CSV table of C-alpha atoms in Angstrom, one decimal:
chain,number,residue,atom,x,y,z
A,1,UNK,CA,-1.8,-1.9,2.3
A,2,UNK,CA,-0.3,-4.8,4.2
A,3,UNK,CA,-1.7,-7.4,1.5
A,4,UNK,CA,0.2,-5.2,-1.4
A,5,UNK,CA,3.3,-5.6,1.2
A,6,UNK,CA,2.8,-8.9,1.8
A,7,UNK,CA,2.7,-9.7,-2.2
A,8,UNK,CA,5.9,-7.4,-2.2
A,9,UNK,CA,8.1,-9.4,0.2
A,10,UNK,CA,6.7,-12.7,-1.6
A,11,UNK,CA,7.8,-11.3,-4.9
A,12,UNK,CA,11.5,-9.8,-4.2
A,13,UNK,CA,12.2,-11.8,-1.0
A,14,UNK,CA,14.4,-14.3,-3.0
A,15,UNK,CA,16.4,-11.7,-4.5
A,16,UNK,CA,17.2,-9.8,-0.9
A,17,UNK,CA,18.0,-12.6,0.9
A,18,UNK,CA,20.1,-14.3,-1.9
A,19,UNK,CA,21.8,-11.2,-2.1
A,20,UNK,CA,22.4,-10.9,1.4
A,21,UNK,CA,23.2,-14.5,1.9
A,22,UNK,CA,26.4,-14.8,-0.9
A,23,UNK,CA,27.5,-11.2,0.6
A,24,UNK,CA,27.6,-12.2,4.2
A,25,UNK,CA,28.2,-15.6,3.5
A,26,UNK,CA,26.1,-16.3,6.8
A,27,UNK,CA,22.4,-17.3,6.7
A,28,UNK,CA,22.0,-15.7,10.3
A,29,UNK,CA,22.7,-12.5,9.6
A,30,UNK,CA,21.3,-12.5,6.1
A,31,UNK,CA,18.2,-13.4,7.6
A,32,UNK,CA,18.6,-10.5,10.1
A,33,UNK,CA,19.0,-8.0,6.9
A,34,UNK,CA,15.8,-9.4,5.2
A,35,UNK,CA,13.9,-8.6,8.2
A,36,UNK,CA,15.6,-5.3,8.4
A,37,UNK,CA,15.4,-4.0,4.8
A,38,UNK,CA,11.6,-5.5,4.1
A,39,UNK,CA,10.9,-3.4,7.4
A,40,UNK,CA,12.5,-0.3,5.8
A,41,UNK,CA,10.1,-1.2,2.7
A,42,UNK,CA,7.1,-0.9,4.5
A,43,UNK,CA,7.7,2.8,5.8
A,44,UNK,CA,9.0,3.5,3.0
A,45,UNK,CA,6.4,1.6,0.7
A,46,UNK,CA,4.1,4.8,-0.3
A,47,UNK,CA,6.7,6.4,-1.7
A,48,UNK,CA,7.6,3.5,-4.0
A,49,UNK,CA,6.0,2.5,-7.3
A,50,UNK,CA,6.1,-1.3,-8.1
A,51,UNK,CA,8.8,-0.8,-11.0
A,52,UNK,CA,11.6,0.8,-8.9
A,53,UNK,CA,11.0,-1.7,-6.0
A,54,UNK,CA,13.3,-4.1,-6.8
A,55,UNK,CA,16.3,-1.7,-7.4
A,56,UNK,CA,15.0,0.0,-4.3
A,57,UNK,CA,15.6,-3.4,-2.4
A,58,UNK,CA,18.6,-4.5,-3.8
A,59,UNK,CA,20.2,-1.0,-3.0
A,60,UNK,CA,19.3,-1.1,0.6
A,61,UNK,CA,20.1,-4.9,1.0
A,62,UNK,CA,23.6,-3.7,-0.1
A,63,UNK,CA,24.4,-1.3,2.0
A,64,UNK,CA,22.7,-2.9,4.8
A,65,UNK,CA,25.4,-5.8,4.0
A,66,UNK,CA,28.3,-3.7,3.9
A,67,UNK,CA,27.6,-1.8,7.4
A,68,UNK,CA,27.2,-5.3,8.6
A,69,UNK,CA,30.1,-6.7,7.7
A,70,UNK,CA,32.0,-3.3,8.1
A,71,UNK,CA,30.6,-3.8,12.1
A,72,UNK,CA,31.8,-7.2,12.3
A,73,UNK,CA,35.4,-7.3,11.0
A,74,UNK,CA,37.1,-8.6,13.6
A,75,UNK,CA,35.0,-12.0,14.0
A,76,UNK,CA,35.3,-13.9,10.5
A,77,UNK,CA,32.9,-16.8,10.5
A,78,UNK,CA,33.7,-19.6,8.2
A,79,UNK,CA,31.2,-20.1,5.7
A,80,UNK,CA,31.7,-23.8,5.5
A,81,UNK,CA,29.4,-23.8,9.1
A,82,UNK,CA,26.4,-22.2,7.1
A,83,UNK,CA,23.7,-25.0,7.9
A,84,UNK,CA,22.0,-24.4,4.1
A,85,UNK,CA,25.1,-25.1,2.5
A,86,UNK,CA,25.3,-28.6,2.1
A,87,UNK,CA,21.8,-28.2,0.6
A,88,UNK,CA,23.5,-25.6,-2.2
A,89,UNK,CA,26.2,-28.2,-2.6
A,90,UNK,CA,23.3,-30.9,-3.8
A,91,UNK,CA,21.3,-28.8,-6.0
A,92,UNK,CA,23.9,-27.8,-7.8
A,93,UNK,CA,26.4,-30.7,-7.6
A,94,UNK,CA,25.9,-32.4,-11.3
A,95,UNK,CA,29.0,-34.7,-11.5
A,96,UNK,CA,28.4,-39.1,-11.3
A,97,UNK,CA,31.3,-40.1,-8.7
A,98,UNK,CA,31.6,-39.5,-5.3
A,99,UNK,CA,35.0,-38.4,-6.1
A,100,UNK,CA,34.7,-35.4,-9.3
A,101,UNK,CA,31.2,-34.8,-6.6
A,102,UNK,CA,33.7,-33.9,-3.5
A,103,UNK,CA,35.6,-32.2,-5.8
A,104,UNK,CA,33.4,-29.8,-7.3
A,105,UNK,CA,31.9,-29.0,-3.9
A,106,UNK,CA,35.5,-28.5,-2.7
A,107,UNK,CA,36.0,-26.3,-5.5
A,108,UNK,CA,32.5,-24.3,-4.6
A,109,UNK,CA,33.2,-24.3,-1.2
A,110,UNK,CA,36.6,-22.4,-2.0
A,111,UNK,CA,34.5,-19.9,-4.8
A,112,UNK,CA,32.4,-19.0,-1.9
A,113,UNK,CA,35.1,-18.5,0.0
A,114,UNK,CA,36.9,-16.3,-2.6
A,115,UNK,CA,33.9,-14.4,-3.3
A,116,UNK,CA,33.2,-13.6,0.3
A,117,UNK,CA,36.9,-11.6,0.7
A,118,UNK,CA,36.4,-9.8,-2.4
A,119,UNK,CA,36.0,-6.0,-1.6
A,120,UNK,CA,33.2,-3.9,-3.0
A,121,UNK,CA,32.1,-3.0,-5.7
A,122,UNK,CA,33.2,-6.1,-6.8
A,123,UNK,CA,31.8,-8.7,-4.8
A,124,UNK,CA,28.0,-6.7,-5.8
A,125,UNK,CA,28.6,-6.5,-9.1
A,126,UNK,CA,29.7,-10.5,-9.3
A,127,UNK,CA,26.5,-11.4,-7.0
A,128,UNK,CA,24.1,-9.3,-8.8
A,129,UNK,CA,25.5,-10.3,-12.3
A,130,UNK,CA,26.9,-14.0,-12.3
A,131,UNK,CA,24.8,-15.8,-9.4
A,132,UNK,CA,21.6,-13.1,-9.5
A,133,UNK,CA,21.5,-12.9,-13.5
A,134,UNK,CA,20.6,-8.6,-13.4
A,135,UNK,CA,21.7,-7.1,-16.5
A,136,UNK,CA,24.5,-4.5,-16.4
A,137,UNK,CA,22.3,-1.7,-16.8
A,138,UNK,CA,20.4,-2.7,-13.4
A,139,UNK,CA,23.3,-3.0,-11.8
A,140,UNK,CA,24.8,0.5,-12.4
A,141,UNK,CA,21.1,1.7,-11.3
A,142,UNK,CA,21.7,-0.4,-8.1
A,143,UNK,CA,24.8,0.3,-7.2
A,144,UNK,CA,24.6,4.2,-8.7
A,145,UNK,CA,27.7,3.7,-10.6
A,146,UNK,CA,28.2,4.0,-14.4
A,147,UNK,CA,27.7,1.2,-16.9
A,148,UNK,CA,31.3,0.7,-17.6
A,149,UNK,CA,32.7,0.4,-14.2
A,150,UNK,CA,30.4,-2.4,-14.3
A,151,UNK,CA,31.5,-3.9,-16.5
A,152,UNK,CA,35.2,-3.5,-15.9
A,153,UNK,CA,34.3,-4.7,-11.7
A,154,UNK,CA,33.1,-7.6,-12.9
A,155,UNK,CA,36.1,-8.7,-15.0
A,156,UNK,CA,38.2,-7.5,-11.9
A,157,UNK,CA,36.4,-9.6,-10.3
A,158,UNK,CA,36.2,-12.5,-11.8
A,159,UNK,CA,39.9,-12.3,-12.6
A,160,UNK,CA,40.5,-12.0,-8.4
A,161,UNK,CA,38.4,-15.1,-7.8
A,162,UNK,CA,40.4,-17.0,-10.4
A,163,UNK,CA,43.7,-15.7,-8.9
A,164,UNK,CA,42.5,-16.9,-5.4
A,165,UNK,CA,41.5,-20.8,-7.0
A,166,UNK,CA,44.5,-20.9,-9.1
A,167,UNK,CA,46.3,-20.3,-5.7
A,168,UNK,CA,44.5,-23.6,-4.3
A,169,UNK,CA,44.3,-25.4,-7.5
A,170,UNK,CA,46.6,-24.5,-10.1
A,171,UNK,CA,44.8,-25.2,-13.3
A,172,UNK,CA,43.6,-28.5,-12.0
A,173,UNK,CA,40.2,-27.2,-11.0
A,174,UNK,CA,39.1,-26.0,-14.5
A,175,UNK,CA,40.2,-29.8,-16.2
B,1,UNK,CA,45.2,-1.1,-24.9
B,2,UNK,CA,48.3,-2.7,-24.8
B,3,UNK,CA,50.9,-0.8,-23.3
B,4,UNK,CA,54.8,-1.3,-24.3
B,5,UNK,CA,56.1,-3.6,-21.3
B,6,UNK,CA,53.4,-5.7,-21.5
B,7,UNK,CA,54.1,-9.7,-22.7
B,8,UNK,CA,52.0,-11.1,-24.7
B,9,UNK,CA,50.4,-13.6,-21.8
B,10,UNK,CA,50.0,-10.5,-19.6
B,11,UNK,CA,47.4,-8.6,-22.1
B,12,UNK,CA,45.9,-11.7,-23.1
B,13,UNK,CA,44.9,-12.3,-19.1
B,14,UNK,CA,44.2,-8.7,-18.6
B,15,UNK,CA,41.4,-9.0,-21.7
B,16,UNK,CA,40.4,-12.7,-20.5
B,17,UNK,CA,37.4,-11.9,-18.4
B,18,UNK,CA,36.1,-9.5,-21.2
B,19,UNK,CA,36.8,-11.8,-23.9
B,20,UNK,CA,35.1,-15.0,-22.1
B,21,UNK,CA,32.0,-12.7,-21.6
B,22,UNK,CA,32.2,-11.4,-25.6
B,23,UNK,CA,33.0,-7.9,-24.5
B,24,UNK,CA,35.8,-7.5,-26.7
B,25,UNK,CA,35.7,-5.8,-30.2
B,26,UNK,CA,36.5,-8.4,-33.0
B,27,UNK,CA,39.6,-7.6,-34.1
B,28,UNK,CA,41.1,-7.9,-29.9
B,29,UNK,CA,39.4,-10.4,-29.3
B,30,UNK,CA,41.0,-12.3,-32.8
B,31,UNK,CA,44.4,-11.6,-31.3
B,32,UNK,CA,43.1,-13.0,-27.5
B,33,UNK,CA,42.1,-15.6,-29.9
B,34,UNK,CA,45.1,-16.4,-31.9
B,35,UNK,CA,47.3,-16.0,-28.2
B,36,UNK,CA,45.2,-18.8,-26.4
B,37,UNK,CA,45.8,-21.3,-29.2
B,38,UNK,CA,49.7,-21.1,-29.0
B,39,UNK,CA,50.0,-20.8,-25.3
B,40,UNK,CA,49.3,-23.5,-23.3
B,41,UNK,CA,49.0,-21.6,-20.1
B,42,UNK,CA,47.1,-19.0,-20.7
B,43,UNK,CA,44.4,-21.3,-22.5
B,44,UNK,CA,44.7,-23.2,-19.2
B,45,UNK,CA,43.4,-19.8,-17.2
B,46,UNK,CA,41.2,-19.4,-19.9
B,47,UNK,CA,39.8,-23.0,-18.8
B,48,UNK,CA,39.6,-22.1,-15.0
B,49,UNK,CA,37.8,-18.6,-16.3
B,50,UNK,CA,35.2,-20.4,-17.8
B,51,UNK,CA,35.0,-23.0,-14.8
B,52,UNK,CA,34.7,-19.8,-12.0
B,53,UNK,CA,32.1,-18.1,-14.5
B,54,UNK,CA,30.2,-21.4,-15.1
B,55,UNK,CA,30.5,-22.1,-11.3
B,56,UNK,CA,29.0,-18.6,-10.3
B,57,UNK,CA,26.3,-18.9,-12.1
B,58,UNK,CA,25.5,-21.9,-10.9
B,59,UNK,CA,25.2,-20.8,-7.1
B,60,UNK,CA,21.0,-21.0,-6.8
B,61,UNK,CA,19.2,-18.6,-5.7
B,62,UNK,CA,17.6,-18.9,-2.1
B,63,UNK,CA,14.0,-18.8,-0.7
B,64,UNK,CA,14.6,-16.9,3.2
B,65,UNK,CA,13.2,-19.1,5.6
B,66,UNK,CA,9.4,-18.8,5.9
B,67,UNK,CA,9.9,-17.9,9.7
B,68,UNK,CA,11.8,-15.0,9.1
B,69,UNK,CA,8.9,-14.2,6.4
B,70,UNK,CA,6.5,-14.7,9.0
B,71,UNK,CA,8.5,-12.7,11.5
B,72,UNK,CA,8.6,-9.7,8.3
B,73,UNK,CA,4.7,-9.8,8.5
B,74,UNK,CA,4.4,-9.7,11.7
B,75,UNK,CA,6.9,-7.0,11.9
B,76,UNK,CA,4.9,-4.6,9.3
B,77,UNK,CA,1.5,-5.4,11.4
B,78,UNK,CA,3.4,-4.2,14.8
B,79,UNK,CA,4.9,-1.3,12.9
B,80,UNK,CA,1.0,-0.3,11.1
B,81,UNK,CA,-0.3,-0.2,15.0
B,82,UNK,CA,2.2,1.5,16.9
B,83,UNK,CA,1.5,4.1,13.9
B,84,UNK,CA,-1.8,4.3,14.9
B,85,UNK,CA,-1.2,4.4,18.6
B,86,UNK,CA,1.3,7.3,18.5
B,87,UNK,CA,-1.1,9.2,16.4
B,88,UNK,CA,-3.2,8.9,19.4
B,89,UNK,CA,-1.0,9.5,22.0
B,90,UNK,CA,1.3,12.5,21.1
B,91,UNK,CA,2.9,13.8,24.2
B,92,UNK,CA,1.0,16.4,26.1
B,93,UNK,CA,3.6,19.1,25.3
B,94,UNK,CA,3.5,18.5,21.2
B,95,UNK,CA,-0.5,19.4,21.5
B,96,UNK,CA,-0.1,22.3,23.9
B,97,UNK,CA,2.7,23.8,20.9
B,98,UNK,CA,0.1,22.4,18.2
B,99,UNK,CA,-2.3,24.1,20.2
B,100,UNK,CA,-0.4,27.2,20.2
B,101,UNK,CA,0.5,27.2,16.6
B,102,UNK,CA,-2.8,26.5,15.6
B,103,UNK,CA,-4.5,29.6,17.4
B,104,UNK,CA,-1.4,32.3,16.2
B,105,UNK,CA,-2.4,30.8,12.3
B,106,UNK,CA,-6.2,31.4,13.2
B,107,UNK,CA,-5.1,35.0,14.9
B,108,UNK,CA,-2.8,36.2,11.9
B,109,UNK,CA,-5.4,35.2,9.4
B,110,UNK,CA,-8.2,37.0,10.9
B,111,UNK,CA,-6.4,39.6,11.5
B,112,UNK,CA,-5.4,39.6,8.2
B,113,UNK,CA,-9.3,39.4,6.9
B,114,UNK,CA,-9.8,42.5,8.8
B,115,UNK,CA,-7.0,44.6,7.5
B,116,UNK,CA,-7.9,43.7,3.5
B,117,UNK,CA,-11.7,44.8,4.7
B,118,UNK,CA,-10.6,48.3,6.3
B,119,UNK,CA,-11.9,50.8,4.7
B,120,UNK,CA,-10.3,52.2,1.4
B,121,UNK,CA,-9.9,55.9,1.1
B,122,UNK,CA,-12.0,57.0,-1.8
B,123,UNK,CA,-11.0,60.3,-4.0
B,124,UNK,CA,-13.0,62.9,-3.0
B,125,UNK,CA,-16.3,63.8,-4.7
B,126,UNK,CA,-15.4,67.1,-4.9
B,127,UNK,CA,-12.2,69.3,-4.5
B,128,UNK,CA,-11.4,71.6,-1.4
B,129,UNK,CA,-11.4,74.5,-3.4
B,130,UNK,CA,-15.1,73.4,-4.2
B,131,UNK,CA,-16.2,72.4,-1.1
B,132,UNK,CA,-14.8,76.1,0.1
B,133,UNK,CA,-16.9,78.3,-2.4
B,134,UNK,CA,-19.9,76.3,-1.7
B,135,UNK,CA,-19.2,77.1,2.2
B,136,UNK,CA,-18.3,80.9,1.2
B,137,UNK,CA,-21.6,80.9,-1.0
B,138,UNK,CA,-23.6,79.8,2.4
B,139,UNK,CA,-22.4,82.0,4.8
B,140,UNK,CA,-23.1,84.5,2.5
B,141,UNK,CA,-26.7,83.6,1.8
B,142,UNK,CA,-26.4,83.2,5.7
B,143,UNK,CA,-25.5,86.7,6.2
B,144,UNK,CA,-28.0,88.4,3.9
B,145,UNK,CA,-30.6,86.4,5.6
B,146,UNK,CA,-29.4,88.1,8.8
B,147,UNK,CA,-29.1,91.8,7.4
B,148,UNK,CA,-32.6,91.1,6.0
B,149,UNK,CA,-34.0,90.5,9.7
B,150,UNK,CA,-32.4,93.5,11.0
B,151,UNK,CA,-33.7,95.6,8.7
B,152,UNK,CA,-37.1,93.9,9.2
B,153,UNK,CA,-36.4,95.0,13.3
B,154,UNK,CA,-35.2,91.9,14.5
B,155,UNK,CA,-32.3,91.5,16.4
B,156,UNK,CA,-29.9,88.5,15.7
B,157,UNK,CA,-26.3,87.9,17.5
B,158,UNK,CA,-24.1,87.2,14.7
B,159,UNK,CA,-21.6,85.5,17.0
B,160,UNK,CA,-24.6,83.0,18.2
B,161,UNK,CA,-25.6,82.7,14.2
B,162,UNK,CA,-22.1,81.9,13.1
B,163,UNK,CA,-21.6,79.0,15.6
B,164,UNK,CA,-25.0,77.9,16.1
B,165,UNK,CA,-26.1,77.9,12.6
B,166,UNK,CA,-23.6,78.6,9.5
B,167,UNK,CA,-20.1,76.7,10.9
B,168,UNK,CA,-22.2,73.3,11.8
B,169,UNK,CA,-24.3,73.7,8.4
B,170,UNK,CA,-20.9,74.3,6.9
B,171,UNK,CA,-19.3,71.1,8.9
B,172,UNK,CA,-21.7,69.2,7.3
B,173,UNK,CA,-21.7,70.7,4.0
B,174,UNK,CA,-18.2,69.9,4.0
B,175,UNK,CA,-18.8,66.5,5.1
B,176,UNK,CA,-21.5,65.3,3.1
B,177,UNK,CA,-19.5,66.6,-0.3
B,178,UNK,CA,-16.3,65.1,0.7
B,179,UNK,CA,-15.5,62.0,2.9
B,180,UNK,CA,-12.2,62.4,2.7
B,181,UNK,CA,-11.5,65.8,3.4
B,182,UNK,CA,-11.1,67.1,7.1
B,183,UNK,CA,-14.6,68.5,8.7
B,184,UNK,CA,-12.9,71.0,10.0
B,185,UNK,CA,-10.9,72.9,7.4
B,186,UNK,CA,-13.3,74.6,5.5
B,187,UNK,CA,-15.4,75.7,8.6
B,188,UNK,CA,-12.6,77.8,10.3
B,189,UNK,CA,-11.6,79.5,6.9
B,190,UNK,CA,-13.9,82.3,7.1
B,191,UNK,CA,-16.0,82.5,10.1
B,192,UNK,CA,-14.7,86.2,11.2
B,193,UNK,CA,-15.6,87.6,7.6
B,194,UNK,CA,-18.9,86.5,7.8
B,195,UNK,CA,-19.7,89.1,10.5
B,196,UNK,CA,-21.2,91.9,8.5
């Protein structure tokens, strides 16, 4: 039982705690939801076949997110003092000089930003499609919302985050 | 759809994110098309679209620390014994009312048993109106027996004949014909006209 549970948490941790991690935008707390919803897994884990585990997960991580942040309102941390996220800025920071490279994490670090003050369903949907690659289809079955809202989220979405950079940036950032 | 205020820059933005992602039918996203090449700003949010797209998606997805994995294992093995403990350890009262439960289930079911293996009335083997002649029949055989031993000299009190010997042979004449049917009933029917 706890082996299958073990291989479980091995197999879908990366997907709850990325989740948790670009919602929250803190890797404190996002740890504290990982705990939390691979805990509510393993009562619920009978009850559960292996397809409908992931969906499972990614439902509870979300609403374990938005009661979190829903508790902690009042004190906005910053995600700039996440301690992983100069590692993010390396992996994915592709550019030659130090210049176009402090630029492109300013611009990520300003994304993040952005995407952390969307509202929900938005912010999911953007997670789950854009950074976590689920099709539309498995996010309506996430979320419990229809296929089109998804679709039409996402674009609201996407189109807030560029408002919020073009507010920063102008059209600079996309040159 | 385009409604009638609407610029031409505002419904190209308001189709942008759809038409960077290819969601558009052809012939709207022709005309999102055509827009973008004659206007230099919307092309330019069409640029910062792509870069906030491209950007998402390039956000990596992240391992959790191994701690809190560790701590997640650990958590499910505490969670698997105190399980087993409280199976052990139910509070006295939840037993005494298990208890309790479990002896009112055994009660109502043999109870239960013992009603569905009463006794079933069976029809009759024979009528009353039967079981009456045949008693009439005997009392008269009865009686002649008795006018015969008179007549041979010998003295028999009908009243001691009728309850000593023909009602309890017609009790259980009655009885053994019919189960169901009172003892009683056809023994009292015609005692007095037996007296000859």
């Amino acid at each position: 039982m706890v082996s299958g549970f073990d291989a479980a948490v091995q197999r879908h941790q990366r997907k709850v705690y990325t989740f948790a991690r670009y919602y929250l935008g803190q890797a404190e707390e996002a740890e504290d939801i990982t705990q939390e919803v691979f805990l509510k897994l393993w009562r619920h884990s009978p009850e559960l076949d292996v397809e409908a585990t992931r969906a499972w997960l990614l439902t509870v991580t979300r609403n374990a997110c938005y009661d979190r942040l829903r508790r902690r309102r009042s004190s906005a941390k910053v995600f700039a003092d996440d301690p992983e996220e100069s590692a993010t800025e390396k992996v994915s920071a592709v550019e030659p000089g130090p210049e176009a490279r402090a630029a492109a994490a300013d611009f990520r670090r300003h994304l993040k930003s952005a995407l952390k003050q969307l509202k929900d369903p938005m912010k999911s949907i953007v997670i789950l499609r854009e950074i976590q690659g689920l099709k539309y289809d498995e996010i309506a079955g996430v979320l419990g919302v229809p296929l089109n809202t998804v679709r039409v989220y996402l674009h609201r979405g996407r189109a807030r985050l560029r408002r919020e950079l073009k507010e920063v940036y102008g059209h600079e950032a996309a040159l | 759809m385009k409604r009638p205020s609407e610029t031409p820059c505002e419904t190209a933005l308001e189709r942008l994110e759809a038409f960077v992602d290819g969601d558009l039918a052809a012939v709207e996203a022709a005309a999102v098309e055509a827009h973008l090449s004659g206007c230099g700003d919307c092309a330019a949010e069409r640029a910062l679209a792509l870069a906030v797209r491209r950007e998402l998606r390039a956000f990596p997805e992240l391992d959790a620390p191994s701690a809190v994995l560790a701590e997640i294992s650990r958590g499910a093995e505490r969670a698997r014994f105190r399980r087993r403990v409280r199976v052990w350890q139910r509070p006295v009262r939840t037993r005494a009312v298990a208890a309790v439960f479990a002896a009112l289930v055994i009660g109502a079911g043999l109870w239960w048993g013992r009603l569905l293996q009463a006794p079933v009335e069976h029809p009759p083997l024979a009528d009353a109106a039967a079981v009456a002649q045949a008693t009439e029949e005997a009392r008269y055989a009865l009686a002649y027996l008795t006018r015969v031993h008179r007549r041979a000299g010998l003295k028999l009190r009908d009243d001691l004949f009728v309850e000593r010997v023909a009602r309890p042979s017609a009790r259980s004449l009655a009885r053994s014909l019919s189960p169901g049917l009172r003892t009683d009933a056809g023994g009292e029917g015609g005692s007095d006209s037996d007296r000859s």
